[in-house]
Amino acid sequence: MRGTSHPSAADVDQEIPGRALIWLICAFLLLLLPQWDRLPLWLPTICVVLAGWRWLVHLGRIRLPGRWLRTGFMIAMIAVYLTTVSGRFTVDTAASFFVIAIGLKWIETRSSRDFYVLFFILVYLAAVNFLFEQGILWTLVNFTGVMFLLVGLQILNAPNAPGALRAGWRRLLSMFVKTLPIVILLFLFFPRLSPLWSVPLVSGAAKTGISDTMTPGDISNLAQSSERAFRVAFGGEVPPPQDRYWRGLVLDRLDGNTWTQSQPEPFRRLGRVMNDGGAGELGVRDYDVLMDPTGQSWAFALKGSVAASDNVRQVGEGLFLFQRPADTPVRYRLSLQGDTPAADDLQASDLRQYLQLPAGGNPRARVLAKELKVSSLDARSFIDSVLRKFRSEAYYYTLRPPQMMGDSIDQLLFDAKRGFCAHYAGATTFLLRVAGIPARIVVGYQGGEPGAGGEYLIVRQYDAHAWVEAWLPGQGWVRVDPTAAIAPSRIDGGLREAVAEEGSFLENSWGSPQRYSDIPLVQWASLQLDRMNYQWQRWVVGYQGQTQMDLLSRLPGQWGLKELGYFSAGLVAFGVLVGAVVSALRQRARFRQDPVARLVGQWRQAARRSGVDIQEGDTPLQIAERVAVVSPAAAGPARTFARALYNHYYVATEQEAGQAGRNDLDRLRRLLKTARKQMKVVRPSARKT
Amino acid sequence: MGWLFAALLIVMLLTGINYQNSLIFLLTFFLGVVFVAAMHQTHSNLSGLELTLIHAGEGYVGDSIPFLFRGSAGKHDNLALTVGVEGASQGSRLVMQHVRPESSSDMRLVVTATERGYLLLDRVRIETRFPFGLLRAWSWLRPQTTAIVYPKPLLPPVPVDHGVSGDESGIVTQAPGQDHVEIRPWRQGDLLQRVQWKRFARTGEMAIAEWHGEQGNPDWLDFASFPGVDTELRLSYLTALVLERDKSGEAFGLRLPGQDVEPDGGPAHTQRCLRVLALFGTNGRNSDREAA
């Protein structure tokens, strides 16, 4: 621990024992797993090859690469890396570089110093893994990896100890159990400071989820994914399926076949991470959303919600945004306030925005809208007649729509008559706008199935949905969902029921448990795992500043960050103190068994106090000599005492112990008294010299 | 290593704070607490150990002198112990040894001798880095048993006359314990210093005086027979000669200023002579210490 330059004991340049190396390699492979689907495939593959190379070197099959080859490797890998990164700097790319560095380190790992370097960077890799994966299973994988590392270190430090492996695991586990309470307390009470700086975590790589543009067909791709989008827990009653419209963003500009946002979000400075929505009691109207990372900054909300946690804020059109793209799971809280009173009227600029149409295209649809408008009294009846048309005529809701090129709305309405929600929402908005009714497309999710225990709803990617909102004078924005007219089962029973006949539900996702959800066991297991992860996410991963404050506010007393800091420091001090007291008690017990040792301690202390420089490890006679140097007058008694000590320890046999030992002790006490008295006499002069 | 590890933990804590990542917090706290627990582990890995120097070896200057230590464990394991000597002057090689509970095991510490005489280990440092190598626990031992380092054997470049004082009087000096002398002609193989040069001056014939005693044909190795040579070098020459005699099985005596070793043969005698050579001129304090 002390940084002196003594001949260090474990020779740092020794060969790494294979039994330690194998644990290190295993830990590396384990810690690479969470990175596997994040990194381009070549990268982890090369890392595995390089680690395997190091193992073969240990077996003596091949040699470590020479300097030139190693440099070549390094340059090649960095070059490939730079081309894939192409100038973006995020934590994501930095983490990839980190993995490359670890891979390259394997082929220059020779001594046990390198072993420590690898140990340190692999521990950090475990931390980096947590940035990207926080599920309970990945947590277990990471912690197991760290355990492997610690076992490897023990073997490195005692390679030929008998039973090192079993003893190592036992030692580690007992350490784990003994220290667990402190870890938990620290976890609970360590002040969760707010982040210090903000670096984007991921490089905007395409994640599954809705995007801010929509061409017909986009959402039907999403319908092939059973990945979770978010989970919602309601404080009060769970709204019925037909009210579960999770609004994400509004697309109001049609450009050819593509719908986009007419007012893209203004660029804002990247905010710091705030992924905690607090843990206070959920009010009757409140609901908590635990959203999986989307890489986007929009939040999903039911209509008529207001923000109840400070990591989301409401923007126009009843939408919510985060401070920064959600690159980690985010929990936020909203409160249902019912429909806001309708605004008086749309402003001219809004009218222009929500009536925007391309100059030409889709002539047949325009004609249809005009015909319908003539036969309608007002906007409401126009909408009804559009929906009636969808309901009564042979329109189909399908995941396998035909290709529609050119005037896609015309083709959908008059030729194909087969489409997905995005097609119908687009066509409906088009018709409404031609008829002069302000309309917009809303993209988000619709539905959600209850999780295990019914505590929360799970909304998955295949619940992605697009619908229409139309402006009705006096009523404000009103939801119009053409899909509900064509396939009511999509709204009430979800996508699975809606496409049951077609059999296209998750047809390309063989591995998804949702595909087999008609098998009760699969369904049960999948939901239980989800519940476990939910609780994990909710209480462990999501335990951040706001949650901490909410929890601690239930404890008596005022808890601020400062108090928490003091408490944690006190906790650490307490832990160290307990350890120290235990050691001291053990030491005391040893002294109690040996009163003479205590005398020696007193003697040393007295000598030190009178200015004698005593080093650790000095023997009694050496101390006596040092005393003699400082104060010749005290030399005699000191030597006598030292000799008496030797006699006590080395001459007396066990038979002589007992009564004789008692006398011995008394005699030593008397001698010590004399020796100390002598030293006291010389003390002033000792100070002067 | 401990400082590096602490630095790593701080970096991890910063990462955890900045990305509000509870799991990084958890990992950091876990490792931090393991670190503190390792302090106790490392300490208790050394505590209860009794280390004794049970044998100090002998050897020549420049050789590696072995010191045999015995470690006896108390109630728990004392694993991965290393023993070393402080100070650059006594370069030491390190050993690693495990001592199981309630048993003992021997460790050899090898020290390179740089000068003849008593070799007292300065401060022996016993340390352990078990279990993780991040922390070190150590203790000191000042063994009082010394090793004995003989002078480095060096063969004298030319055989030097060693009977000078005897020849000056013209009478062949009679060594104590020798009965009579026989004068015989020089023959191939006789050392030049055994030639009776006075007699040669008188008679022109090279003759050798051969002493006959109970020990047969004793040969005195004399400190005084290398005039003008440095004391240490003389001792080295004598050491080489002692070893030569020992090899050939001849009996010999050793004469140092103020100290004679009677002619004798056998390994015990050789060792005695070597010791005398090793300790020649060293003050009594060292031997005092040896006694202690």
Short mmCIF file of N, CA, C and O in Angstrom, two decimals, chain A residues 1-2 6-10 91 116 119-120 123-124 127 130-131 134 139 143 146 150 153-154 157-158 160-162 171 175-176 179 186-187 190 192-193 195-197 199 273 275 536 540-541 543-544 579 583 615-618 622 626, chain B residues 1 3-5 8 11-15 17-27 29-31 33-34 36-37 39-41 47 79-80 82 85-86 94 96 98 100 123 125 127 129-136 138 140 142 144:
data_model
loop_
_atom_site.label_atom_id
_atom_site.label_comp_id
_atom_site.label_asym_id
_atom_site.label_seq_id
_atom_site.Cartn_x
_atom_site.Cartn_y
_atom_site.Cartn_z
N MET A 1 0.83 -1.19 0.00
CA MET A 1 0.00 0.00 0.00
C MET A 1 0.86 1.24 0.00
O MET A 1 0.55 2.23 -0.62
N ARG A 2 1.94 1.18 0.75
CA ARG A 2 2.82 2.33 0.80
C ARG A 2 3.68 2.34 -0.44
O ARG A 2 4.14 1.32 -0.90
N HIS A 6 10.68 -0.52 -1.95
CA HIS A 6 11.29 -1.74 -1.45
C HIS A 6 11.30 -2.76 -2.55
O HIS A 6 10.53 -2.66 -3.49
N PRO A 7 12.15 -3.75 -2.42
CA PRO A 7 12.05 -4.83 -3.40
C PRO A 7 10.66 -5.40 -3.30
O PRO A 7 10.28 -5.96 -2.28
N SER A 8 9.88 -5.18 -4.31
CA SER A 8 8.49 -5.60 -4.22
C SER A 8 8.43 -7.12 -4.26
O SER A 8 9.19 -7.76 -4.97
N ALA A 9 7.52 -7.62 -3.52
CA ALA A 9 7.55 -9.05 -3.26
C ALA A 9 7.20 -9.86 -4.49
O ALA A 9 8.03 -10.54 -5.05
N ALA A 10 5.94 -9.72 -4.95
CA ALA A 10 5.57 -10.51 -6.12
C ALA A 10 6.34 -9.93 -7.29
O ALA A 10 6.16 -8.79 -7.66
N VAL A 91 -20.07 8.46 -26.67
CA VAL A 91 -19.62 7.42 -25.76
C VAL A 91 -19.65 6.07 -26.45
O VAL A 91 -18.79 5.21 -26.22
N TYR A 116 -2.32 -6.97 -14.52
CA TYR A 116 -3.05 -5.96 -13.75
C TYR A 116 -3.67 -4.92 -14.67
O TYR A 116 -4.78 -4.47 -14.44
N PHE A 119 -6.66 -6.37 -15.93
CA PHE A 119 -7.66 -6.41 -14.87
C PHE A 119 -8.36 -5.06 -14.76
O PHE A 119 -9.59 -4.99 -14.75
N PHE A 120 -7.56 -4.00 -14.73
CA PHE A 120 -8.17 -2.68 -14.57
C PHE A 120 -9.07 -2.35 -15.74
O PHE A 120 -10.19 -1.89 -15.55
N VAL A 123 -12.30 -4.33 -15.68
CA VAL A 123 -13.26 -3.82 -14.69
C VAL A 123 -13.99 -2.62 -15.28
O VAL A 123 -15.20 -2.47 -15.15
N TYR A 124 -13.21 -1.77 -15.97
CA TYR A 124 -13.87 -0.60 -16.54
C TYR A 124 -14.81 -1.01 -17.67
O TYR A 124 -15.86 -0.38 -17.87
N ALA A 127 -18.06 -1.61 -16.31
CA ALA A 127 -18.79 -0.36 -16.08
C ALA A 127 -19.36 0.18 -17.39
O ALA A 127 -20.50 0.63 -17.44
N PHE A 130 -22.51 -1.39 -18.50
CA PHE A 130 -23.71 -0.93 -17.82
C PHE A 130 -24.30 0.31 -18.48
O PHE A 130 -25.47 0.61 -18.29
N LEU A 131 -23.47 1.03 -19.23
CA LEU A 131 -24.02 2.19 -19.92
C LEU A 131 -25.02 1.75 -20.98
O LEU A 131 -25.95 2.48 -21.31
N GLN A 134 -28.79 -2.68 -19.08
CA GLN A 134 -29.03 -2.60 -17.64
C GLN A 134 -30.02 -3.64 -17.15
O GLN A 134 -30.46 -3.57 -16.01
N THR A 139 -26.80 -7.61 -15.89
CA THR A 139 -26.12 -7.25 -14.64
C THR A 139 -25.44 -8.46 -14.04
O THR A 139 -24.29 -8.39 -13.61
N PHE A 143 -21.46 -8.83 -13.34
CA PHE A 143 -20.90 -9.09 -12.01
C PHE A 143 -20.15 -10.42 -11.99
O PHE A 143 -19.12 -10.54 -11.33
N VAL A 146 -16.76 -9.77 -13.31
CA VAL A 146 -15.88 -9.13 -12.33
C VAL A 146 -15.41 -10.15 -11.30
O VAL A 146 -14.24 -10.15 -10.88
N LEU A 150 -11.60 -11.27 -10.19
CA LEU A 150 -11.05 -11.29 -8.83
C LEU A 150 -10.50 -12.67 -8.50
O LEU A 150 -9.49 -12.78 -7.79
N LEU A 153 -7.15 -12.89 -10.14
CA LEU A 153 -6.12 -12.17 -9.38
C LEU A 153 -5.61 -13.01 -8.22
O LEU A 153 -4.42 -13.03 -7.94
N GLN A 154 -6.54 -13.69 -7.56
CA GLN A 154 -6.10 -14.50 -6.42
C GLN A 154 -5.17 -15.61 -6.89
O GLN A 154 -4.19 -15.92 -6.22
N ASN A 157 -1.78 -14.32 -7.64
CA ASN A 157 -0.98 -13.98 -6.48
C ASN A 157 -0.56 -15.19 -5.65
O ASN A 157 0.30 -15.07 -4.80
N ALA A 158 -1.19 -16.31 -5.87
CA ALA A 158 -0.76 -17.52 -5.18
C ALA A 158 -0.93 -18.68 -6.14
O ALA A 158 -1.81 -19.51 -5.96
N ASN A 160 0.60 -21.42 -6.93
CA ASN A 160 0.76 -22.84 -6.60
C ASN A 160 0.19 -23.19 -5.23
O ASN A 160 0.52 -24.21 -4.66
N ALA A 161 -0.64 -22.30 -4.70
CA ALA A 161 -1.24 -22.62 -3.41
C ALA A 161 -2.18 -23.81 -3.59
O ALA A 161 -2.89 -23.90 -4.59
N PRO A 162 -2.19 -24.70 -2.65
CA PRO A 162 -3.08 -25.86 -2.78
C PRO A 162 -4.54 -25.43 -2.72
O PRO A 162 -4.92 -24.61 -1.89
N ARG A 171 -13.43 -17.51 -0.55
CA ARG A 171 -13.02 -16.24 0.06
C ARG A 171 -13.84 -15.10 -0.53
O ARG A 171 -14.35 -14.25 0.19
N MET A 175 -16.50 -12.76 1.37
CA MET A 175 -16.28 -11.32 1.35
C MET A 175 -17.53 -10.61 0.87
O MET A 175 -17.96 -9.60 1.42
N PHE A 176 -18.11 -11.17 -0.18
CA PHE A 176 -19.31 -10.60 -0.80
C PHE A 176 -20.44 -10.53 0.21
O PHE A 176 -21.09 -9.50 0.39
N THR A 179 -19.77 -8.03 3.11
CA THR A 179 -19.76 -6.61 2.79
C THR A 179 -21.07 -6.14 2.19
O THR A 179 -21.25 -4.94 1.98
N LEU A 186 -24.59 1.99 1.12
CA LEU A 186 -23.94 3.00 0.29
C LEU A 186 -24.79 3.30 -0.93
O LEU A 186 -24.96 4.45 -1.33
N PHE A 187 -25.31 2.23 -1.51
CA PHE A 187 -26.13 2.40 -2.70
C PHE A 187 -27.34 3.28 -2.40
O PHE A 187 -27.71 4.15 -3.17
N PHE A 190 -25.63 7.04 -0.84
CA PHE A 190 -24.63 7.86 -1.50
C PHE A 190 -25.35 8.94 -2.29
O PHE A 190 -26.27 8.65 -3.05
N ARG A 192 -26.78 11.12 -4.94
CA ARG A 192 -26.81 11.05 -6.40
C ARG A 192 -26.70 12.47 -6.95
O ARG A 192 -27.69 13.18 -7.04
N LEU A 193 -25.48 12.85 -7.22
CA LEU A 193 -25.25 14.19 -7.73
C LEU A 193 -25.79 14.28 -9.13
O LEU A 193 -26.00 13.27 -9.81
N PRO A 195 -25.42 15.11 -13.10
CA PRO A 195 -24.30 14.83 -14.00
C PRO A 195 -23.42 16.06 -14.18
O PRO A 195 -23.88 17.20 -14.06
N LEU A 196 -22.16 15.80 -14.48
CA LEU A 196 -21.20 16.89 -14.55
C LEU A 196 -21.09 17.46 -15.97
O LEU A 196 -20.87 18.62 -16.16
N TRP A 197 -21.20 16.63 -16.95
CA TRP A 197 -21.13 17.13 -18.31
C TRP A 197 -21.97 16.22 -19.17
O TRP A 197 -22.48 15.21 -18.71
N VAL A 199 -22.19 14.16 -22.75
CA VAL A 199 -21.65 13.63 -24.00
C VAL A 199 -22.71 12.67 -24.51
O VAL A 199 -23.26 11.90 -23.73
N VAL A 273 -27.95 13.93 -18.60
CA VAL A 273 -28.80 12.76 -18.43
C VAL A 273 -29.77 13.00 -17.28
O VAL A 273 -29.38 13.41 -16.20
N ASN A 275 -32.78 10.60 -16.16
CA ASN A 275 -33.64 9.49 -16.53
C ASN A 275 -34.45 9.00 -15.36
O ASN A 275 -34.83 7.86 -15.27
N TRP A 536 -36.55 -4.45 -11.36
CA TRP A 536 -35.11 -4.14 -11.34
C TRP A 536 -34.86 -2.73 -11.85
O TRP A 536 -34.17 -1.91 -11.24
N VAL A 540 -33.78 -0.51 -8.88
CA VAL A 540 -32.31 -0.52 -8.77
C VAL A 540 -31.70 0.38 -9.83
O VAL A 540 -31.01 1.35 -9.52
N VAL A 541 -31.99 0.08 -11.10
CA VAL A 541 -31.40 0.88 -12.16
C VAL A 541 -31.91 2.31 -12.08
O VAL A 541 -31.19 3.27 -12.24
N TYR A 543 -32.87 3.96 -9.58
CA TYR A 543 -32.69 4.62 -8.30
C TYR A 543 -31.74 5.79 -8.48
O TYR A 543 -30.53 5.63 -8.44
N GLN A 544 -32.30 6.93 -8.74
CA GLN A 544 -31.48 8.12 -9.02
C GLN A 544 -31.93 9.25 -8.12
O GLN A 544 -32.75 9.05 -7.24
N GLY A 579 -14.04 -2.67 11.13
CA GLY A 579 -12.92 -3.55 10.78
C GLY A 579 -11.75 -3.33 11.71
O GLY A 579 -11.14 -4.26 12.23
N SER A 583 -9.95 -5.88 14.40
CA SER A 583 -8.52 -6.21 14.40
C SER A 583 -7.89 -5.86 15.74
O SER A 583 -7.11 -6.64 16.29
N GLN A 615 12.98 1.99 15.05
CA GLN A 615 12.39 1.56 13.78
C GLN A 615 11.57 0.31 13.99
O GLN A 615 11.79 -0.45 14.93
N GLU A 616 10.63 0.12 13.08
CA GLU A 616 9.85 -1.11 13.14
C GLU A 616 10.81 -2.29 12.97
O GLU A 616 11.72 -2.25 12.15
N GLY A 617 10.60 -3.31 13.73
CA GLY A 617 11.40 -4.51 13.57
C GLY A 617 12.67 -4.50 14.41
O GLY A 617 13.44 -5.44 14.36
N ASP A 618 12.89 -3.43 15.17
CA ASP A 618 14.05 -3.43 16.05
C ASP A 618 13.85 -4.45 17.17
O ASP A 618 12.75 -4.57 17.72
N GLN A 622 18.53 -4.10 20.24
CA GLN A 622 18.81 -2.97 19.37
C GLN A 622 18.23 -1.69 19.96
O GLN A 622 18.84 -0.63 19.89
N ARG A 626 20.10 1.71 20.98
CA ARG A 626 19.68 3.06 20.55
C ARG A 626 19.49 3.97 21.75
O ARG A 626 19.83 5.15 21.71
N MET B 1 -0.21 -0.52 -6.94
CA MET B 1 -1.42 -1.08 -7.55
C MET B 1 -2.66 -0.57 -6.83
O MET B 1 -3.67 -0.28 -7.46
N TRP B 3 -3.14 2.29 -5.41
CA TRP B 3 -3.48 3.66 -5.82
C TRP B 3 -4.15 3.65 -7.17
O TRP B 3 -5.12 4.37 -7.40
N LEU B 4 -3.61 2.82 -8.08
CA LEU B 4 -4.22 2.73 -9.40
C LEU B 4 -5.66 2.28 -9.29
O LEU B 4 -6.55 2.80 -9.95
N PHE B 5 -5.86 1.30 -8.42
CA PHE B 5 -7.20 0.76 -8.27
C PHE B 5 -8.13 1.84 -7.72
O PHE B 5 -9.26 2.00 -8.21
N LEU B 8 -9.02 4.09 -10.44
CA LEU B 8 -10.02 3.47 -11.31
C LEU B 8 -11.41 3.60 -10.71
O LEU B 8 -12.38 3.93 -11.40
N VAL B 11 -12.72 7.06 -11.23
CA VAL B 11 -13.17 7.27 -12.61
C VAL B 11 -14.53 6.59 -12.82
O VAL B 11 -15.44 7.14 -13.44
N MET B 12 -14.67 5.40 -12.26
CA MET B 12 -15.94 4.70 -12.42
C MET B 12 -17.07 5.46 -11.73
O MET B 12 -18.18 5.55 -12.25
N LEU B 13 -16.76 6.02 -10.57
CA LEU B 13 -17.78 6.78 -9.86
C LEU B 13 -18.21 7.99 -10.69
O LEU B 13 -19.40 8.30 -10.78
N LEU B 14 -17.23 8.65 -11.30
CA LEU B 14 -17.56 9.81 -12.14
C LEU B 14 -18.45 9.38 -13.31
O LEU B 14 -19.42 10.05 -13.64
N THR B 15 -18.09 8.26 -13.92
CA THR B 15 -18.91 7.75 -15.01
C THR B 15 -20.33 7.51 -14.53
O THR B 15 -21.31 7.87 -15.19
N ILE B 17 -21.87 8.87 -11.99
CA ILE B 17 -22.57 10.12 -11.70
C ILE B 17 -23.02 10.75 -13.00
O ILE B 17 -24.16 11.18 -13.15
N ASN B 18 -22.13 10.77 -13.97
CA ASN B 18 -22.44 11.53 -15.16
C ASN B 18 -23.53 10.91 -16.00
O ASN B 18 -24.28 11.61 -16.65
N TYR B 19 -23.60 9.60 -16.00
CA TYR B 19 -24.64 8.98 -16.79
C TYR B 19 -25.77 8.49 -15.91
O TYR B 19 -26.59 7.69 -16.36
N GLN B 20 -25.79 8.95 -14.67
CA GLN B 20 -26.84 8.56 -13.73
C GLN B 20 -27.10 7.07 -13.81
O GLN B 20 -28.20 6.62 -14.03
N ASN B 21 -26.01 6.34 -13.71
CA ASN B 21 -26.12 4.91 -13.90
C ASN B 21 -25.97 4.20 -12.56
O ASN B 21 -24.88 4.08 -12.01
N SER B 22 -27.07 3.75 -12.05
CA SER B 22 -27.05 3.12 -10.73
C SER B 22 -26.20 1.87 -10.69
O SER B 22 -25.59 1.56 -9.69
N LEU B 23 -26.18 1.16 -11.81
CA LEU B 23 -25.45 -0.11 -11.78
C LEU B 23 -23.95 0.14 -11.72
O LEU B 23 -23.22 -0.63 -11.10
N ILE B 24 -23.51 1.24 -12.33
CA ILE B 24 -22.09 1.57 -12.19
C ILE B 24 -21.80 1.96 -10.74
O ILE B 24 -20.77 1.58 -10.18
N PHE B 25 -22.73 2.68 -10.12
CA PHE B 25 -22.58 2.96 -8.70
C PHE B 25 -22.44 1.66 -7.92
O PHE B 25 -21.55 1.52 -7.09
N LEU B 26 -23.33 0.74 -8.22
CA LEU B 26 -23.34 -0.53 -7.49
C LEU B 26 -22.01 -1.25 -7.65
O LEU B 26 -21.41 -1.71 -6.67
N LEU B 27 -21.52 -1.31 -8.89
CA LEU B 27 -20.25 -1.99 -9.16
C LEU B 27 -19.11 -1.29 -8.43
O LEU B 27 -18.25 -1.93 -7.84
N PHE B 29 -19.27 0.59 -5.71
CA PHE B 29 -19.34 0.37 -4.27
C PHE B 29 -18.89 -1.04 -3.92
O PHE B 29 -18.17 -1.26 -2.95
N PHE B 30 -19.31 -1.98 -4.75
CA PHE B 30 -18.91 -3.37 -4.49
C PHE B 30 -17.40 -3.50 -4.49
O PHE B 30 -16.79 -4.03 -3.57
N LEU B 31 -16.77 -2.95 -5.55
CA LEU B 31 -15.32 -3.08 -5.65
C LEU B 31 -14.62 -2.30 -4.53
O LEU B 31 -13.61 -2.75 -3.99
N VAL B 33 -15.72 -1.72 -1.54
CA VAL B 33 -15.84 -2.43 -0.27
C VAL B 33 -14.97 -3.68 -0.27
O VAL B 33 -14.33 -4.02 0.73
N VAL B 34 -14.89 -4.32 -1.45
CA VAL B 34 -13.98 -5.47 -1.56
C VAL B 34 -12.55 -5.01 -1.31
O VAL B 34 -11.75 -5.70 -0.66
N VAL B 36 -11.56 -2.59 0.64
CA VAL B 36 -11.35 -2.43 2.08
C VAL B 36 -11.26 -3.79 2.76
O VAL B 36 -10.40 -4.03 3.61
N ALA B 37 -12.13 -4.70 2.33
CA ALA B 37 -12.09 -6.04 2.91
C ALA B 37 -10.76 -6.70 2.61
O ALA B 37 -10.22 -7.45 3.42
N MET B 39 -7.97 -5.27 2.50
CA MET B 39 -6.97 -4.80 3.47
C MET B 39 -6.90 -5.76 4.65
O MET B 39 -5.84 -6.16 5.08
N HIS B 40 -8.09 -6.09 5.15
CA HIS B 40 -8.11 -7.00 6.30
C HIS B 40 -7.60 -8.37 5.92
O HIS B 40 -6.86 -9.00 6.67
N GLN B 41 -8.02 -8.81 4.72
CA GLN B 41 -7.56 -10.12 4.26
C GLN B 41 -6.04 -10.16 4.18
O GLN B 41 -5.40 -11.10 4.65
N SER B 47 -0.78 -12.09 9.63
CA SER B 47 -0.78 -12.14 11.09
C SER B 47 -0.79 -13.58 11.56
O SER B 47 -1.31 -14.47 10.90
N LEU B 79 -0.56 -17.25 3.06
CA LEU B 79 -0.30 -17.65 1.68
C LEU B 79 0.57 -16.64 0.98
O LEU B 79 0.58 -15.46 1.32
N ALA B 80 1.26 -17.16 -0.03
CA ALA B 80 2.01 -16.29 -0.95
C ALA B 80 2.89 -15.31 -0.20
O ALA B 80 2.79 -14.11 -0.37
N THR B 82 6.49 -13.65 0.66
CA THR B 82 7.80 -13.48 0.06
C THR B 82 8.71 -12.87 1.09
O THR B 82 8.29 -12.07 1.91
N VAL B 85 15.37 -8.89 1.40
CA VAL B 85 16.20 -8.07 2.25
C VAL B 85 16.16 -6.66 1.73
O VAL B 85 16.14 -6.42 0.54
N GLU B 86 16.14 -5.74 2.66
CA GLU B 86 16.12 -4.34 2.27
C GLU B 86 17.53 -3.90 1.92
O GLU B 86 18.50 -4.44 2.40
N LEU B 94 14.09 -13.47 -4.27
CA LEU B 94 12.88 -13.58 -3.48
C LEU B 94 12.29 -14.97 -3.61
O LEU B 94 12.44 -15.63 -4.62
N MET B 96 8.70 -17.38 -2.78
CA MET B 96 7.28 -17.32 -2.49
C MET B 96 6.87 -18.65 -1.88
O MET B 96 7.26 -19.70 -2.35
N HIS B 98 3.86 -20.81 0.72
CA HIS B 98 2.58 -20.82 1.43
C HIS B 98 2.76 -21.58 2.73
O HIS B 98 3.42 -22.59 2.76
N ARG B 100 0.49 -23.36 5.60
CA ARG B 100 -0.87 -23.76 5.94
C ARG B 100 -1.09 -23.58 7.44
O ARG B 100 -0.13 -23.54 8.21
N ARG B 123 17.65 -5.79 7.32
CA ARG B 123 16.27 -5.97 7.78
C ARG B 123 15.61 -6.91 6.81
O ARG B 123 15.56 -6.63 5.61
N ARG B 125 12.45 -8.42 5.19
CA ARG B 125 11.09 -7.94 5.03
C ARG B 125 10.27 -9.13 4.56
O ARG B 125 10.55 -9.73 3.54
N GLU B 127 6.62 -10.14 3.31
CA GLU B 127 5.43 -9.44 2.89
C GLU B 127 4.52 -10.35 2.08
O GLU B 127 4.92 -11.41 1.62
N ARG B 129 0.99 -10.09 -0.72
CA ARG B 129 0.05 -9.26 -1.46
C ARG B 129 -1.24 -10.02 -1.65
O ARG B 129 -2.11 -9.60 -2.40
N PHE B 130 -1.31 -11.14 -1.04
CA PHE B 130 -2.50 -11.93 -1.18
C PHE B 130 -3.67 -11.16 -0.58
O PHE B 130 -3.48 -10.43 0.38
N PRO B 131 -4.90 -11.27 -1.04
CA PRO B 131 -5.35 -12.10 -2.16
C PRO B 131 -5.29 -11.43 -3.54
O PRO B 131 -5.15 -12.12 -4.51
N PHE B 132 -5.39 -10.11 -3.63
CA PHE B 132 -5.59 -9.53 -4.95
C PHE B 132 -4.35 -8.86 -5.51
O PHE B 132 -4.36 -8.41 -6.64
N GLY B 133 -3.32 -8.73 -4.70
CA GLY B 133 -2.13 -8.07 -5.21
C GLY B 133 -2.28 -6.58 -5.27
O GLY B 133 -1.39 -5.90 -5.78
N LEU B 134 -3.38 -6.06 -4.78
CA LEU B 134 -3.58 -4.62 -4.82
C LEU B 134 -2.97 -3.96 -3.60
O LEU B 134 -2.61 -2.81 -3.62
N LEU B 135 -2.86 -4.72 -2.54
CA LEU B 135 -2.35 -4.18 -1.29
C LEU B 135 -1.23 -5.06 -0.80
O LEU B 135 -1.15 -6.23 -1.15
N ARG B 136 -0.39 -4.48 0.04
CA ARG B 136 0.73 -5.22 0.59
C ARG B 136 0.67 -5.14 2.09
O ARG B 136 0.41 -4.07 2.63
N TRP B 138 3.26 -6.10 5.33
CA TRP B 138 4.63 -6.55 5.52
C TRP B 138 5.04 -6.39 6.96
O TRP B 138 4.39 -5.72 7.75
N TRP B 140 8.85 -6.67 9.57
CA TRP B 140 10.31 -6.73 9.53
C TRP B 140 10.82 -7.78 10.48
O TRP B 140 10.21 -8.07 11.49
N ARG B 142 14.72 -8.76 12.20
CA ARG B 142 16.16 -8.48 12.24
C ARG B 142 16.83 -9.71 12.80
O ARG B 142 17.03 -9.82 14.01
N GLN B 144 19.51 -12.24 14.10
CA GLN B 144 20.81 -12.01 14.72
C GLN B 144 21.82 -13.06 14.29
O GLN B 144 23.00 -12.93 14.56
#
